[in-house]
Each structure stands twice: as structure tokens, then as C-alpha cells.
PDB file of C-alpha atoms in Angstrom:
ATOM      1  CA  UNK A  25      -9.591  17.517   2.882  1.00  0.00           C
ATOM      2  CA  UNK A  26     -10.986  16.069  -0.353  1.00  0.00           C
ATOM      3  CA  UNK A  27     -10.318  12.441  -1.362  1.00  0.00           C
ATOM      4  CA  UNK A  28      -8.286  13.752  -4.315  1.00  0.00           C
ATOM      5  CA  UNK A  29      -6.007  15.832  -2.067  1.00  0.00           C
ATOM      6  CA  UNK A  30      -5.624  13.073   0.515  1.00  0.00           C
ATOM      7  CA  UNK A  31      -4.875  10.554  -2.218  1.00  0.00           C
ATOM      8  CA  UNK A  32      -2.175  12.828  -3.641  1.00  0.00           C
ATOM      9  CA  UNK A  33      -0.569  13.243  -0.228  1.00  0.00           C
ATOM     10  CA  UNK A  34      -0.739   9.508   0.416  1.00  0.00           C
ATOM     11  CA  UNK A  35       0.913   8.735  -2.927  1.00  0.00           C
ATOM     12  CA  UNK A  36       3.666  11.290  -2.266  1.00  0.00           C
ATOM     13  CA  UNK A  37       4.426   9.696   1.104  1.00  0.00           C
ATOM     14  CA  UNK A  38       4.425   6.229  -0.445  1.00  0.00           C
ATOM     15  CA  UNK A  39       6.766   7.310  -3.240  1.00  0.00           C
ATOM     16  CA  UNK A  40       9.274   8.614  -0.722  1.00  0.00           C
ATOM     17  CA  UNK A  41       9.135   5.461   1.405  1.00  0.00           C
ATOM     18  CA  UNK A  42       9.317   3.213  -1.661  1.00  0.00           C
ATOM     19  CA  UNK A  43      12.348   5.075  -3.007  1.00  0.00           C
ATOM     20  CA  UNK A  44      14.185   4.778   0.319  1.00  0.00           C
ATOM     21  CA  UNK A  45      13.591   1.028   0.282  1.00  0.00           C
ATOM     22  CA  UNK A  46      14.710   0.619  -3.312  1.00  0.00           C
ATOM     23  CA  UNK A  47      18.032   2.283  -2.467  1.00  0.00           C
ATOM     24  CA  UNK A  48      18.926  -0.519  -0.065  1.00  0.00           C
ATOM     25  CA  UNK A  49      21.174  -3.383  -1.149  1.00  0.00           C
ATOM     26  CA  UNK A  50      18.644  -6.257  -1.501  1.00  0.00           C
ATOM     27  CA  UNK A  51      16.617  -4.288  -4.042  1.00  0.00           C
ATOM     28  CA  UNK A  52      19.593  -2.748  -5.820  1.00  0.00           C
ATOM     29  CA  UNK A  53      21.012  -6.251  -6.307  1.00  0.00           C
ATOM     30  CA  UNK A  54      17.799  -7.832  -7.577  1.00  0.00           C
ATOM     31  CA  UNK A  55      16.121  -5.271  -9.843  1.00  0.00           C
ATOM     32  CA  UNK A  56      17.321  -3.667 -13.046  1.00  0.00           C
ATOM     33  CA  UNK A  57      16.262  -0.183 -14.143  1.00  0.00           C
ATOM     34  CA  UNK A  58      12.996  -1.511 -15.581  1.00  0.00           C
ATOM     35  CA  UNK A  59      12.163  -3.148 -12.252  1.00  0.00           C
ATOM     36  CA  UNK A  60      13.061  -0.023 -10.272  1.00  0.00           C
ATOM     37  CA  UNK A  61      10.944   2.129 -12.586  1.00  0.00           C
ATOM     38  CA  UNK A  62       8.006  -0.276 -12.253  1.00  0.00           C
ATOM     39  CA  UNK A  63       8.258  -0.112  -8.462  1.00  0.00           C
ATOM     40  CA  UNK A  64       8.418   3.687  -8.333  1.00  0.00           C
ATOM     41  CA  UNK A  65       5.597   4.052 -10.848  1.00  0.00           C
ATOM     42  CA  UNK A  66       3.465   1.672  -8.775  1.00  0.00           C
ATOM     43  CA  UNK A  67       3.942   3.921  -5.750  1.00  0.00           C
ATOM     44  CA  UNK A  68       2.946   6.956  -7.813  1.00  0.00           C
ATOM     45  CA  UNK A  69      -0.267   5.439  -9.190  1.00  0.00           C
ATOM     46  CA  UNK A  70      -1.371   2.961  -6.526  1.00  0.00           C
ATOM     47  CA  UNK A  71      -4.267   5.153  -5.353  1.00  0.00           C
ATOM     48  CA  UNK A  72      -5.104   6.903  -8.632  1.00  0.00           C
ATOM     49  CA  UNK A  73      -8.764   7.998  -8.769  1.00  0.00           C
ATOM     50  CA  UNK A  74      -9.367   6.778  -5.205  1.00  0.00           C
ATOM     51  CA  UNK A  75     -12.951   7.758  -4.308  1.00  0.00           C
ATOM     52  CA  UNK A  76     -12.317   8.148  -0.571  1.00  0.00           C
ATOM     53  CA  UNK A  77     -14.219   4.990   0.387  1.00  0.00           C
ATOM     54  CA  UNK A  78     -12.954   1.429   0.798  1.00  0.00           C
ATOM     55  CA  UNK A  79     -13.653  -1.895  -0.904  1.00  0.00           C
ATOM     56  CA  UNK A  80     -16.366  -3.060   1.541  1.00  0.00           C
ATOM     57  CA  UNK A  81     -18.181   0.231   0.930  1.00  0.00           C
ATOM     58  CA  UNK A  82     -18.019  -0.293  -2.836  1.00  0.00           C
ATOM     59  CA  UNK A  83     -19.410  -3.801  -2.454  1.00  0.00           C
ATOM     60  CA  UNK A  84     -22.115  -2.828   0.050  1.00  0.00           C
ATOM     61  CA  UNK A  85     -23.351   0.016  -2.166  1.00  0.00           C
ATOM     62  CA  UNK A  86     -23.153  -2.180  -5.282  1.00  0.00           C
ATOM     63  CA  UNK A  87     -21.238   0.483  -7.154  1.00  0.00           C
ATOM     64  CA  UNK A  88     -20.265   0.285 -10.805  1.00  0.00           C
ATOM     65  CA  UNK A  89     -16.669  -0.356  -9.739  1.00  0.00           C
ATOM     66  CA  UNK A  90     -17.720  -3.312  -7.600  1.00  0.00           C
ATOM     67  CA  UNK A  91     -19.755  -4.688 -10.495  1.00  0.00           C
ATOM     68  CA  UNK A  92     -16.899  -4.168 -12.953  1.00  0.00           C
ATOM     69  CA  UNK A  93     -14.367  -5.984 -10.781  1.00  0.00           C
ATOM     70  CA  UNK A  94     -16.703  -8.653  -9.368  1.00  0.00           C
ATOM     71  CA  UNK A  95     -16.257  -7.514  -5.743  1.00  0.00           C
ATOM     72  CA  UNK A  96     -12.590  -8.587  -5.821  1.00  0.00           C
ATOM     73  CA  UNK A  97      -9.900  -6.041  -4.866  1.00  0.00           C
ATOM     74  CA  UNK A  98     -12.238  -3.464  -6.364  1.00  0.00           C
ATOM     75  CA  UNK A  99     -10.179  -0.321  -5.902  1.00  0.00           C
ATOM     76  CA  UNK A 100      -6.799  -1.947  -6.479  1.00  0.00           C
ATOM     77  CA  UNK A 101      -7.956  -3.444  -9.771  1.00  0.00           C
ATOM     78  CA  UNK A 102      -9.336  -0.051 -10.773  1.00  0.00           C
ATOM     79  CA  UNK A 103      -6.022   1.666  -9.962  1.00  0.00           C
ATOM     80  CA  UNK A 104      -4.161  -0.855 -12.135  1.00  0.00           C
ATOM     81  CA  UNK A 105      -6.608  -0.593 -15.022  1.00  0.00           C
ATOM     82  CA  UNK A 106      -6.530   3.217 -14.996  1.00  0.00           C
ATOM     83  CA  UNK A 107      -2.739   3.178 -14.926  1.00  0.00           C
ATOM     84  CA  UNK A 108      -2.440   0.878 -17.905  1.00  0.00           C
ATOM     85  CA  UNK A 109      -5.035   2.823 -19.867  1.00  0.00           C
ATOM     86  CA  UNK A 110      -2.754   5.822 -19.465  1.00  0.00           C
ATOM     87  CA  UNK A 111       0.438   3.914 -20.263  1.00  0.00           C
ATOM     88  CA  UNK A 112      -1.116   2.642 -23.485  1.00  0.00           C
ATOM     89  CA  UNK A 113      -2.513   6.035 -24.487  1.00  0.00           C
ATOM     90  CA  UNK A 114      -0.609   7.859 -27.254  1.00  0.00           C
ATOM     91  CA  UNK A 115       0.581  10.677 -24.993  1.00  0.00           C
ATOM     92  CA  UNK A 116       2.243   8.297 -22.496  1.00  0.00           C
ATOM     93  CA  UNK A 117       3.265   5.385 -24.687  1.00  0.00           C
ATOM     94  CA  UNK A 118       6.768   6.793 -24.916  1.00  0.00           C
ATOM     95  CA  UNK A 119       7.421   5.957 -21.267  1.00  0.00           C
ATOM     96  CA  UNK A 120       8.069   2.357 -22.282  1.00  0.00           C
ATOM     97  CA  UNK A 121       9.613   3.119 -25.663  1.00  0.00           C
ATOM     98  CA  UNK A 122      12.586   0.872 -26.295  1.00  0.00           C
ATOM     99  CA  UNK A 123      11.495  -1.707 -23.715  1.00  0.00           C
ATOM    100  CA  UNK A 124      11.133  -5.102 -25.412  1.00  0.00           C
ATOM    101  CA  UNK A 125       8.083  -7.346 -25.177  1.00  0.00           C
ATOM    102  CA  UNK A 126       9.597  -9.624 -22.530  1.00  0.00           C
ATOM    103  CA  UNK A 127      10.626  -6.674 -20.354  1.00  0.00           C
ATOM    104  CA  UNK A 128       7.218  -5.052 -20.814  1.00  0.00           C
ATOM    105  CA  UNK A 129       5.594  -8.239 -19.525  1.00  0.00           C
ATOM    106  CA  UNK A 130       7.975  -8.130 -16.556  1.00  0.00           C
ATOM    107  CA  UNK A 131       7.166  -4.452 -15.989  1.00  0.00           C
ATOM    108  CA  UNK A 132       3.435  -5.105 -16.063  1.00  0.00           C
ATOM    109  CA  UNK A 133       3.737  -8.082 -13.697  1.00  0.00           C
ATOM    110  CA  UNK A 134       5.566  -5.923 -11.168  1.00  0.00           C
ATOM    111  CA  UNK A 135       3.000  -3.110 -11.293  1.00  0.00           C
ATOM    112  CA  UNK A 136       0.041  -5.483 -11.049  1.00  0.00           C
ATOM    113  CA  UNK A 137       1.476  -7.466  -8.119  1.00  0.00           C
ATOM    114  CA  UNK A 138       2.649  -4.333  -6.317  1.00  0.00           C
ATOM    115  CA  UNK A 139      -0.702  -2.580  -6.416  1.00  0.00           C
ATOM    116  CA  UNK A 140      -2.768  -5.689  -5.674  1.00  0.00           C
ATOM    117  CA  UNK A 141      -0.617  -6.157  -2.551  1.00  0.00           C
ATOM    118  CA  UNK A 142      -2.045  -2.926  -1.116  1.00  0.00           C
ATOM    119  CA  UNK A 143      -5.470  -4.578  -0.751  1.00  0.00           C
ATOM    120  CA  UNK A 144      -5.997  -4.911   3.030  1.00  0.00           C
ATOM    121  CA  UNK A 145      -7.730  -8.269   2.554  1.00  0.00           C
ATOM    122  CA  UNK A 146      -4.445  -9.918   1.472  1.00  0.00           C
ATOM    123  CA  UNK A 147      -2.300  -8.387   4.237  1.00  0.00           C
ATOM    124  CA  UNK A 148      -2.310 -11.492   6.443  1.00  0.00           C
ATOM    125  CA  UNK A 149      -1.524 -13.867   3.579  1.00  0.00           C
ATOM    126  CA  UNK A 150       1.356 -11.829   2.202  1.00  0.00           C
ATOM    127  CA  UNK A 151       2.859 -11.299   5.656  1.00  0.00           C
ATOM    128  CA  UNK A 152       2.581 -15.035   6.311  1.00  0.00           C
ATOM    129  CA  UNK A 153       4.233 -15.775   2.956  1.00  0.00           C
ATOM    130  CA  UNK A 154       7.117 -13.444   3.785  1.00  0.00           C
ATOM    131  CA  UNK A 155       7.585 -14.963   7.250  1.00  0.00           C
ATOM    132  CA  UNK A 156       7.587 -18.459   5.764  1.00  0.00           C
ATOM    133  CA  UNK A 157      10.122 -17.474   3.094  1.00  0.00           C
ATOM    134  CA  UNK A 158      12.450 -15.992   5.714  1.00  0.00           C
ATOM    135  CA  UNK A 159      12.123 -19.030   7.983  1.00  0.00           C
ATOM    136  CA  UNK A 160      12.903 -21.378   5.109  1.00  0.00           C
ATOM    137  CA  UNK A 161      15.866 -19.348   3.871  1.00  0.00           C
ATOM    138  CA  UNK A 162      17.671 -17.120   6.351  1.00  0.00           C
ATOM    139  CA  UNK A 163      19.916 -15.895   3.535  1.00  0.00           C
ATOM    140  CA  UNK A 164      16.969 -14.669   1.489  1.00  0.00           C
ATOM    141  CA  UNK A 165      17.769 -10.939   1.902  1.00  0.00           C
ATOM    142  CA  UNK A 166      21.311 -11.399   0.570  1.00  0.00           C
ATOM    143  CA  UNK A 167      20.866 -13.896  -2.248  1.00  0.00           C
ATOM    144  CA  UNK A 168      19.528 -13.489  -5.785  1.00  0.00           C
ATOM    145  CA  UNK A 169      15.735 -13.598  -5.982  1.00  0.00           C
ATOM    146  CA  UNK A 170      13.740 -15.645  -8.469  1.00  0.00           C
ATOM    147  CA  UNK A 171      10.694 -14.109 -10.141  1.00  0.00           C
ATOM    148  CA  UNK A 172       8.270 -15.339  -7.461  1.00  0.00           C
ATOM    149  CA  UNK A 173      10.368 -13.767  -4.716  1.00  0.00           C
ATOM    150  CA  UNK A 174      10.716 -10.527  -6.665  1.00  0.00           C
ATOM    151  CA  UNK A 175       6.937 -10.260  -6.961  1.00  0.00           C
ATOM    152  CA  UNK A 176       6.497 -10.928  -3.247  1.00  0.00           C
ATOM    153  CA  UNK A 177       9.112  -8.323  -2.343  1.00  0.00           C
ATOM    154  CA  UNK A 178       7.829  -5.521  -4.561  1.00  0.00           C
ATOM    155  CA  UNK A 179       4.352  -6.109  -3.200  1.00  0.00           C
ATOM    156  CA  UNK A 180       5.550  -5.979   0.398  1.00  0.00           C
ATOM    157  CA  UNK A 181       7.664  -2.907  -0.328  1.00  0.00           C
ATOM    158  CA  UNK A 182       4.663  -0.939  -1.565  1.00  0.00           C
ATOM    159  CA  UNK A 183       2.413  -2.335   1.161  1.00  0.00           C
ATOM    160  CA  UNK A 184       4.781  -1.202   3.919  1.00  0.00           C
ATOM    161  CA  UNK A 185       5.206   2.180   2.242  1.00  0.00           C
ATOM    162  CA  UNK A 186       1.432   2.539   1.954  1.00  0.00           C
ATOM    163  CA  UNK A 187       0.828   1.713   5.640  1.00  0.00           C
ATOM    164  CA  UNK A 188       3.967   3.348   7.004  1.00  0.00           C
ATOM    165  CA  UNK A 189       2.467   6.488   8.512  1.00  0.00           C
ATOM    166  CA  UNK A 190       2.733   5.160  12.100  1.00  0.00           C
ATOM    167  CA  UNK A 191       6.489   4.694  11.539  1.00  0.00           C
ATOM    168  CA  UNK A 192       7.082   8.342  10.677  1.00  0.00           C
ATOM    169  CA  UNK A 193       8.194  10.964  13.222  1.00  0.00           C
ATOM    170  CA  UNK A 194       5.493  11.793  15.757  1.00  0.00           C
ATOM    171  CA  UNK A 195       4.400  15.118  14.273  1.00  0.00           C
ATOM    172  CA  UNK A 196       3.848  13.491  10.882  1.00  0.00           C
ATOM    173  CA  UNK A 197       2.173  10.459  12.439  1.00  0.00           C
ATOM    174  CA  UNK A 198      -0.354  12.660  14.238  1.00  0.00           C
ATOM    175  CA  UNK A 199      -1.169  14.635  11.089  1.00  0.00           C
ATOM    176  CA  UNK A 200      -1.673  11.477   9.052  1.00  0.00           C
ATOM    177  CA  UNK A 201      -3.845   9.918  11.741  1.00  0.00           C
ATOM    178  CA  UNK A 202      -6.080  12.983  11.646  1.00  0.00           C
ATOM    179  CA  UNK A 203      -6.403  12.866   7.863  1.00  0.00           C
ATOM    180  CA  UNK A 204      -7.130   9.141   7.805  1.00  0.00           C
ATOM    181  CA  UNK A 205      -9.799   9.411  10.483  1.00  0.00           C
ATOM    182  CA  UNK A 206     -11.363  12.323   8.621  1.00  0.00           C
ATOM    183  CA  UNK A 207     -11.674  10.087   5.558  1.00  0.00           C
ATOM    184  CA  UNK A 208     -13.090   7.243   7.664  1.00  0.00           C
ATOM    185  CA  UNK A 209     -15.649   9.601   9.215  1.00  0.00           C
ATOM    186  CA  UNK A 210     -16.776  10.783   5.780  1.00  0.00           C
ATOM    187  CA  UNK A 211     -17.400   7.177   4.750  1.00  0.00           C
ATOM    188  CA  UNK A 212     -19.254   6.478   7.985  1.00  0.00           C
ATOM    189  CA  UNK A 213     -21.498   9.493   7.418  1.00  0.00           C
ATOM    190  CA  UNK A 214     -22.407   8.201   3.952  1.00  0.00           C
ATOM    191  CA  UNK A 215     -23.198   4.760   5.377  1.00  0.00           C
ATOM    192  CA  UNK A 216     -25.305   6.241   8.190  1.00  0.00           C
ATOM    193  CA  UNK A 217     -27.245   8.425   5.748  1.00  0.00           C
ATOM    194  CA  UNK A 218     -27.977   5.393   3.552  1.00  0.00           C
ATOM    195  CA  UNK A 219     -29.109   3.277   6.511  1.00  0.00           C
ATOM    196  CA  UNK A 220     -26.174   0.906   6.046  1.00  0.00           C
ATOM    197  CA  UNK A 221     -24.102  -0.783   8.718  1.00  0.00           C
ATOM    198  CA  UNK A 222     -21.216   1.564   9.505  1.00  0.00           C
ATOM    199  CA  UNK A 223     -17.815   0.086   8.677  1.00  0.00           C
ATOM    200  CA  UNK A 224     -15.249  -0.576  11.425  1.00  0.00           C
ATOM    201  CA  UNK A 225     -13.449   2.584  12.597  1.00  0.00           C
ATOM    202  CA  UNK A 226     -15.765   4.793  10.535  1.00  0.00           C
ATOM    203  CA  UNK A 227     -18.359   5.821  13.134  1.00  0.00           C
ATOM    204  CA  UNK A 228     -17.339   9.256  14.387  1.00  0.00           C
ATOM    205  CA  UNK A 229     -19.817   8.918  17.262  1.00  0.00           C
ATOM    206  CA  UNK A 230     -18.095   5.911  18.795  1.00  0.00           C
ATOM    207  CA  UNK A 231     -14.527   5.628  17.506  1.00  0.00           C
ATOM    208  CA  UNK A 232     -11.817   6.688  19.962  1.00  0.00           C
ATOM    209  CA  UNK A 233      -8.877   7.761  17.806  1.00  0.00           C
ATOM    210  CA  UNK A 234      -6.076   6.917  20.292  1.00  0.00           C
ATOM    211  CA  UNK A 235      -7.486   3.415  20.856  1.00  0.00           C
ATOM    212  CA  UNK A 236      -7.906   2.906  17.114  1.00  0.00           C
ATOM    213  CA  UNK A 237      -4.349   4.040  16.380  1.00  0.00           C
ATOM    214  CA  UNK A 238      -2.853   1.933  19.170  1.00  0.00           C
ATOM    215  CA  UNK A 239      -4.652  -1.178  17.955  1.00  0.00           C
ATOM    216  CA  UNK A 240      -3.567  -0.556  14.370  1.00  0.00           C
ATOM    217  CA  UNK A 241       0.040  -0.265  15.477  1.00  0.00           C
ATOM    218  CA  UNK A 242      -0.057  -3.340  17.726  1.00  0.00           C
ATOM    219  CA  UNK A 243      -1.825  -5.757  15.408  1.00  0.00           C
ATOM    220  CA  UNK A 244      -0.876  -4.584  11.922  1.00  0.00           C
ATOM    221  CA  UNK A 245       2.113  -2.247  11.804  1.00  0.00           C
ATOM    222  CA  UNK A 246       4.465  -3.721  14.418  1.00  0.00           C
ATOM    223  CA  UNK A 247       4.320  -7.328  13.117  1.00  0.00           C
ATOM    224  CA  UNK A 248       4.624  -6.040   9.549  1.00  0.00           C
ATOM    225  CA  UNK A 249       7.692  -3.873  10.123  1.00  0.00           C
ATOM    226  CA  UNK A 250       9.399  -6.342  12.442  1.00  0.00           C
ATOM    227  CA  UNK A 251       9.223  -8.892   9.652  1.00  0.00           C
ATOM    228  CA  UNK A 252      10.085  -6.428   6.890  1.00  0.00           C
ATOM    229  CA  UNK A 253      13.066  -5.353   8.994  1.00  0.00           C
ATOM    230  CA  UNK A 254      14.586  -8.775   8.309  1.00  0.00           C
ATOM    231  CA  UNK A 255      14.729  -7.822   4.623  1.00  0.00           C
ATOM    232  CA  UNK A 256      15.511  -4.103   4.752  1.00  0.00           C
ATOM    233  CA  UNK A 257      16.900  -1.941   7.545  1.00  0.00           C
ATOM    234  CA  UNK A 258      13.942  -0.681   9.591  1.00  0.00           C
ATOM    235  CA  UNK A 259      15.521   0.478  12.845  1.00  0.00           C
ATOM    236  CA  UNK A 260      14.415   4.104  12.491  1.00  0.00           C
ATOM    237  CA  UNK A 261      10.888   3.070  11.523  1.00  0.00           C
ATOM    238  CA  UNK A 262      10.545   0.784  14.539  1.00  0.00           C
ATOM    239  CA  UNK A 263      11.964   3.450  16.867  1.00  0.00           C
ATOM    240  CA  UNK A 264       9.423   5.964  15.569  1.00  0.00           C
ATOM    241  CA  UNK A 265       6.693   3.366  15.942  1.00  0.00           C
ATOM    242  CA  UNK A 266       7.581   2.819  19.602  1.00  0.00           C
ATOM    243  CA  UNK A 267       7.464   6.565  20.281  1.00  0.00           C
ATOM    244  CA  UNK A 268       4.163   6.964  18.459  1.00  0.00           C
ATOM    245  CA  UNK A 269       2.637   3.978  20.246  1.00  0.00           C
ATOM    246  CA  UNK A 270       3.592   5.493  23.579  1.00  0.00           C
ATOM    247  CA  UNK A 271       1.948   8.759  22.551  1.00  0.00           C
ATOM    248  CA  UNK A 272      -1.362   7.151  21.567  1.00  0.00           C
ATOM    249  CA  UNK A 273      -1.303   4.930  24.644  1.00  0.00           C
ATOM    250  CA  UNK A 274      -1.011   7.765  27.162  1.00  0.00           C
TER     251      UNK A 274
END
């Protein structure tokens, strides 16, 4: 499957997950139509023009993208820049017609923070921030959110949607795992051919898919969704995760 096709499928899955989250009360109570639109649009575009390789690959190969974005959130910054080039182009400018300057600034802030939150390198920090916020204020999911909390929440919403494949029903989880590992293997082949160190989980000669999936679920997905479940209802996601973990751990 080409990076373009996989990226399209990934965005479609993220849009669906993002929409389901936005329908729940905490988001409905804290975001107006401009905020909801910004969140959905972020899910649509968050992987636009994804090349099928990750940020460490871009940096290691000293690509033009890595140079352009100074080795910082290379792909995420590119996705944002490409999105806003389109939004400011004549053929798409009408999407924000009638939205005032202050609301446009708000809209842009939400898209930028949402997409930057999908950078794996900030996963631990954002999860820690969310845990701290919930520990400090147990009523956080039910009260009105200030701008800082809104930005944290939209970022976590897209991040969980982006990584949520292990929380889908087993048949979907298995298909997604296959597609993701195919993409990883393609990157590993490029690194091997260039004489580079092969990135983690990208060496098709050594990676054991069940072990890789189980570790991903244990160390990334379960802590993420257990915490996110304190903000939005995540019972079905966690039940699916338990079933999928049992499958990969056979």
C-alpha cells in the first residue's frame, strides 16, 4: 500500500474517532462551531502529504523538510504549513469567510496545537500534563475550560484518535497493524540500503509483530486511554484494547 493510500486511510479513521469524541458532553460544552470545525479539519489534514517515513528518518537523511523545519516536529510542521497554504489560497479562502479576525486566530491556534500534538516526541509530556490537570482538578471534565485547557484537550483528542487503532475491534486492529508494519518495513529497507542505522520496529528481519504490538499497547495505548477515559467515555475502547492485547499475547 502506498504512503498516500495509507495516509488517506489513517486520516479517515482519525476523522471518525475525532468526531465521536467531539459529540461527547465535555467538548460540546466547551467548543463553539468554529472550534468544532477546527478540530474536525485538523483530523482531516493532520497527515497531509505524509511521505511514509518518520521524523527521525527525515533528520537522519538530512531531507529538505528537516532543513526547512530545523529538525523540530518536521512532519507535523509540514502538515500544518501545507494546510494553511491551502486555506489561504483563493479556491479555499471561502471556508473561513465570515469568521472574524479574533476567531480566525482561535481557529488557527486549535489546528496548530492539535496537529503538533500528534508528534510522538511530545506524547509523554502531553500525557503527563493531562494527568496533572486531572489530579489538580477532579471536576475538570465537567467545568468550563480556559484557553490553555482547550488547547490541551484538542491536542489529546487528535492524538488519541491518531493512535487509536489498537482500541478498535479485533479485525480492524489486525488490519491496521499489518498496514503500519508494512510502512515501517519500507522505511527500514530504505535505511538498510543507505547504510543507516535501522529505526526501532522498522527492521523486517528482526521485528516480531505480536511482541511489537503488545509492547505498544502496554506502554503507550493503555496508559493513554485510561487517562483519556477520565475526560471522555472510553469503556468500549478499553474493552477492545483488552481483547486485542490478549490476541497479540497468545
